[in-house]
XYZ file of C-alpha atoms in Angstrom:
298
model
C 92.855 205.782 35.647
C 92.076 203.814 32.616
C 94.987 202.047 32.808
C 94.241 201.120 36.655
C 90.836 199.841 35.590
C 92.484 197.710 32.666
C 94.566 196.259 35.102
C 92.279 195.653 37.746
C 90.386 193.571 35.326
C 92.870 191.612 33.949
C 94.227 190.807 37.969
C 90.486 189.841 38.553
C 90.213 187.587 35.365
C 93.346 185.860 36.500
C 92.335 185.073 39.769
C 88.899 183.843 38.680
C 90.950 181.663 35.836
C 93.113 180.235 38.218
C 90.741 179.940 40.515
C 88.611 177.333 38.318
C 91.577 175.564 37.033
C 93.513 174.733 40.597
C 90.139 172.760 41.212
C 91.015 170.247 38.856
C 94.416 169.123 39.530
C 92.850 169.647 43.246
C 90.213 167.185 42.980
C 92.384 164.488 41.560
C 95.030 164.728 44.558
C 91.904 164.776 47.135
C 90.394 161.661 45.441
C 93.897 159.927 45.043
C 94.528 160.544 48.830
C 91.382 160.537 50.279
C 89.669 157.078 51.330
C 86.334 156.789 49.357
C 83.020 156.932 50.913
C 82.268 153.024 51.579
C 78.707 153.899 51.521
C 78.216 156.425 48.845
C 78.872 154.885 44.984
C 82.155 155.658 43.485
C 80.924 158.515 40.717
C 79.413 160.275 43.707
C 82.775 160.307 46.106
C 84.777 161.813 42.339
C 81.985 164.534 42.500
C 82.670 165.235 46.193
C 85.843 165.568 45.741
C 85.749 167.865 42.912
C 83.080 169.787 45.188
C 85.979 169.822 47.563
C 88.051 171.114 45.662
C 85.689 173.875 44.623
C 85.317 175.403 47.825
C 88.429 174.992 49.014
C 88.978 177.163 46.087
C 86.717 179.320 47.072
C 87.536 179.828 50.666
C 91.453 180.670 49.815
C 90.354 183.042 47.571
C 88.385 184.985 49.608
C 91.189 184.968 52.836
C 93.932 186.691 49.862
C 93.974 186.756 46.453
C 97.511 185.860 46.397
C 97.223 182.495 48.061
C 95.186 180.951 45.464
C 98.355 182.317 43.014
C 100.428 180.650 45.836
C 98.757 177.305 46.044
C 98.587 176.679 42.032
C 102.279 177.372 41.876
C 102.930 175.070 44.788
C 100.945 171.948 43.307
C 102.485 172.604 39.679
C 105.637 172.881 40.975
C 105.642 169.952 43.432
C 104.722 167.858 39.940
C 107.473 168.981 37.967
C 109.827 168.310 40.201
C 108.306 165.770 42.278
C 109.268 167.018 45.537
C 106.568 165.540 47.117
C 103.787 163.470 46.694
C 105.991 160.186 46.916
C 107.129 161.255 43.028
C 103.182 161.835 42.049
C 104.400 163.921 38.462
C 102.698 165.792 35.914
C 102.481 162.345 33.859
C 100.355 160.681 37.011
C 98.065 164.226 37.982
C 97.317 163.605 33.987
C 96.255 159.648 34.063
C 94.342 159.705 37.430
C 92.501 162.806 35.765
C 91.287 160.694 32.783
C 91.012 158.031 35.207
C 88.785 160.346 36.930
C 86.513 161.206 33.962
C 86.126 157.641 33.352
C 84.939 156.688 36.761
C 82.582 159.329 36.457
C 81.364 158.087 33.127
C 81.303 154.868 33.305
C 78.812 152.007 34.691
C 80.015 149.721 36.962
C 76.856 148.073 38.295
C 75.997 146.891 34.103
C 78.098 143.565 34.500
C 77.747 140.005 32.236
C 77.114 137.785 34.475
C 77.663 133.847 33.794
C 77.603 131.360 36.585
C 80.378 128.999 35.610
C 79.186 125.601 34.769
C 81.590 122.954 36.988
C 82.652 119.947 35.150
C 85.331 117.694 33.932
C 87.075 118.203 30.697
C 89.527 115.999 29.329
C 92.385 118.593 28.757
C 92.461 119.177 32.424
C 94.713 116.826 33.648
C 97.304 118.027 31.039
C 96.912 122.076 32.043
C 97.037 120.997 35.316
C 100.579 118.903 34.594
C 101.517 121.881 33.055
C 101.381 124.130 35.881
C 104.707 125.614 37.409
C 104.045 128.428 39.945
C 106.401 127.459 42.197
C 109.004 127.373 39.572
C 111.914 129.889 40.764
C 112.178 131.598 37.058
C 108.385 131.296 36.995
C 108.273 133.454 40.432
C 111.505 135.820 39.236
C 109.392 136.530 36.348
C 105.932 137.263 38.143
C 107.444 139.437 41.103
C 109.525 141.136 38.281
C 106.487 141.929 35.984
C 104.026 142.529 38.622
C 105.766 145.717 39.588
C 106.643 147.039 36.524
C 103.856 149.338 36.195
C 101.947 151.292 38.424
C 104.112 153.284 41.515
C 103.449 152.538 44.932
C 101.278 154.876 45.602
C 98.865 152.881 44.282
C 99.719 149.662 46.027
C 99.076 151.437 49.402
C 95.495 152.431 47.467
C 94.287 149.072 46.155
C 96.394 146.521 47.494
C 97.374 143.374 45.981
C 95.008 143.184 42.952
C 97.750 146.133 41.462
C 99.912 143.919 41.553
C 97.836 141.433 39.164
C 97.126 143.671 37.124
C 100.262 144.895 36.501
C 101.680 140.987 35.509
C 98.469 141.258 33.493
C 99.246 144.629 31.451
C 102.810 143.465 30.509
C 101.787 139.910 29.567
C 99.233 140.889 27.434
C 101.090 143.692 25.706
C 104.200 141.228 25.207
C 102.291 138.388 24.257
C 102.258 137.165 20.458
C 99.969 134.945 19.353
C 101.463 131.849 17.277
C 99.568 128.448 16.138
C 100.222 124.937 17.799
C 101.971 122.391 15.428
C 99.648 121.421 13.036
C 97.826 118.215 13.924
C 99.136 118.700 17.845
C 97.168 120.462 20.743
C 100.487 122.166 22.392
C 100.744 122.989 26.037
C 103.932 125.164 26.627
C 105.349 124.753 30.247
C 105.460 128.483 31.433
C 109.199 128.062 31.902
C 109.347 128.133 28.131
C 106.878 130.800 27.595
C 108.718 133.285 29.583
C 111.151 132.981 27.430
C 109.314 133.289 23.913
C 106.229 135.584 25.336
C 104.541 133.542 22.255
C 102.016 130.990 21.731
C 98.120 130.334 21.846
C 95.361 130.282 24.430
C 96.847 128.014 26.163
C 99.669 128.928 26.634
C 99.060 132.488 27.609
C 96.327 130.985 30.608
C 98.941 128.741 31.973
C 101.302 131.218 32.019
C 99.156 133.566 33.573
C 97.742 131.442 36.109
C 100.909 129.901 36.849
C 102.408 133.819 37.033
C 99.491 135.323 39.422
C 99.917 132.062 41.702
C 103.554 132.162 41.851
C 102.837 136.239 44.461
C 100.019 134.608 45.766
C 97.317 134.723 43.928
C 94.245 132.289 43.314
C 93.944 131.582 39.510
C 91.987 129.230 37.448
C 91.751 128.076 34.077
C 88.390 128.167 32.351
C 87.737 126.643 28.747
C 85.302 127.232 26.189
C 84.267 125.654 23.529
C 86.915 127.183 21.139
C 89.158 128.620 24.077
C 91.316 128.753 26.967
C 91.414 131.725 29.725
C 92.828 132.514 33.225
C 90.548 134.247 35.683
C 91.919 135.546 39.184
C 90.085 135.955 42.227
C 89.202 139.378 43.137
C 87.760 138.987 46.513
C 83.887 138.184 47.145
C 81.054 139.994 44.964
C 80.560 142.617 47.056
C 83.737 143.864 46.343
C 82.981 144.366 42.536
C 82.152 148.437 43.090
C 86.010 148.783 44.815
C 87.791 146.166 41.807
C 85.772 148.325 39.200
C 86.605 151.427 40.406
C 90.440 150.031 40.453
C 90.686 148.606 36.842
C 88.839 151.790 35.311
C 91.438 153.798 37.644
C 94.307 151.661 36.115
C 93.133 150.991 32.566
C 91.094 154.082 31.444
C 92.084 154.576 28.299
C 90.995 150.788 27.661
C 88.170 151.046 29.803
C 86.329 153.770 28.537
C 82.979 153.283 28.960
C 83.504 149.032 29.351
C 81.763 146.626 31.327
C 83.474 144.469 34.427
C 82.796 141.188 33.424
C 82.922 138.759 35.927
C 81.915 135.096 36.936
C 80.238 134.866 40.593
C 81.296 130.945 42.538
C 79.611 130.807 45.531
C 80.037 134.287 46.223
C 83.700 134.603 45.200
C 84.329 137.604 42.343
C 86.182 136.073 39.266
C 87.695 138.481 36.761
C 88.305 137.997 33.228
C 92.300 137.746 32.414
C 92.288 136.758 29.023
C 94.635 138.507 26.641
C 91.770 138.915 23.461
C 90.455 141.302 26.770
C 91.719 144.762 26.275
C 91.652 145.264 30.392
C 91.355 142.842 33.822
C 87.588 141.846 33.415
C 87.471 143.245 29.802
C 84.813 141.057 27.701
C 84.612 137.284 27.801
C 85.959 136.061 23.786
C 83.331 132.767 24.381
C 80.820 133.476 27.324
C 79.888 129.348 27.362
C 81.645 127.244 29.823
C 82.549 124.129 29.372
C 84.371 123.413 32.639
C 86.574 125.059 35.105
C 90.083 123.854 36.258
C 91.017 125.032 39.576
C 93.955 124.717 41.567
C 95.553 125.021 45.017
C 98.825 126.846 46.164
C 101.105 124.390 47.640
């Protein structure tokens, strides 16, 4: 009888153990595949789905005991061996989690804010010369690099901007910075810095802008008064809760608990691209503006 008891306890503790961990893995698949609330902020729809998640829990394990045993198996298995979830593994259940805890701990509405300044600046004629995103090794290398990272899955998600940020994420972590001749303000024609993956400001924000143009993208070139950065379009300001929710989703580990930082031109959402930032719309290296080069797809 003893025995009976002992194992009636230890059955109950490993339902009520499974029980609470199945919610987690279970809240991460609801939020991945479950449109957010438009209305609702972003923290609130991760907490809904975790509620979700809860009483689904709940509910199966009140119909059978067995079924909660059942449906943990089912969603471990189908990540080890990734037969289904369009190849959603153990390796993505474990990033959207984090990416989960980050959204839920992070502020997206604390933004810097700096209405560009427009202007003329006497480099621009030469970044603009230097330009090539219609270049065919130029567009081999952007459509090659802008799906390197992130699966599909998230394309469907977010759209287009995953594919920026991917070129962004493999630039950046390629990129080494070298000096310009001495005495000689350097602009490297993308075409060459494909090839090296080396140089200085400026030659990392006309690659970039040349690379997000080239899978149409809108890109411009802003300079500082000791700098040189690419910002891409993101959409209008409005959009900045969905484009934060997206980078922290993408980038958590560099996120953490970061800011979005953004420039606002007449409405449009501009997002930091710079490689000194850790993340798309990581932290501005020189907030002042001294002008703004933009450009047109032709």
């Amino acid at each position: 009888m003893t025995q009976l008891f002992k194992l009636s306890n230890l059955t109950t503790f490993l339902v009520r153990f499974i029980q609470i961990i199945i919610v987690f893995p279970m809240a991460v698949l609801i939020s991945f595949y479950l449109p957010p609330i438009s209305f609702i902020d972003y923290e609130l729809n991760f907490l809904l789905c975790v509620i979700m998640a809860a009483i689904i829990s709940v509910i199966v394990t009140s119909i059978n005991k067995k079924l909660i045993l059942l449906a943990f198996v089912g969603i471990m298995g189908a990540m080890f061996f990734n037969s289904t979830f369009d190849d959603y593994t153990v390796e993505n259940l474990y990033a959207d989690y984090n990416a989960m805890l980050v959204n839920m701990t992070s502020n997206s509405s604390k933004v810097s804010y700096f209405k560009p300044v427009k202007g003329t600046y006497f480099q621009e004629r030469r970044v603009k010369s230097a330009m090539q995103p219609t270049h065919p090794a130029v567009r081999s290398f952007a459509v090659e690099n802008s799906t390197r990272f992130f699966h599909d899955e998230y394309y469907r998600k977010y759209g287009k901007m995953v594919r920026y940020f991917s070129l962004f994420k493999h630039v950046r972590n390629s990129w080494r910075y070298v000096n310009d001749p001495l005495g000689l303000d350097y602009y490297s024609p993308p075409t060459e810095s494909i090839q090296l993956l080396a140089g200085d400001c400026d030659d990392y924000a006309i690659l970039m802008a040349s690379s997000i143009m080239a899978i149409g993208g809108e890109a411009r070139i802003v300079i500082s008064p000791n700098h040189m950065y690419t910002e891409v379009k993101m959409g209008t300001v409005e959009d900045l809760d969905k484009v934060s929710y997206a980078v922290r989703s993408l980038f958590p580990d560099e996120v953490t608990g970061g800011k979005i930082h953004f420039h606002e031109t007449n409405g449009e959402l501009w997002i930091n691209f710079d490689y000194t930032a850790g993340y798309p719309g990581g932290p501005f290296l020189e907030p002042e503006l001294y002008s703004v080069i933009n450009f047109t797809n032709s």
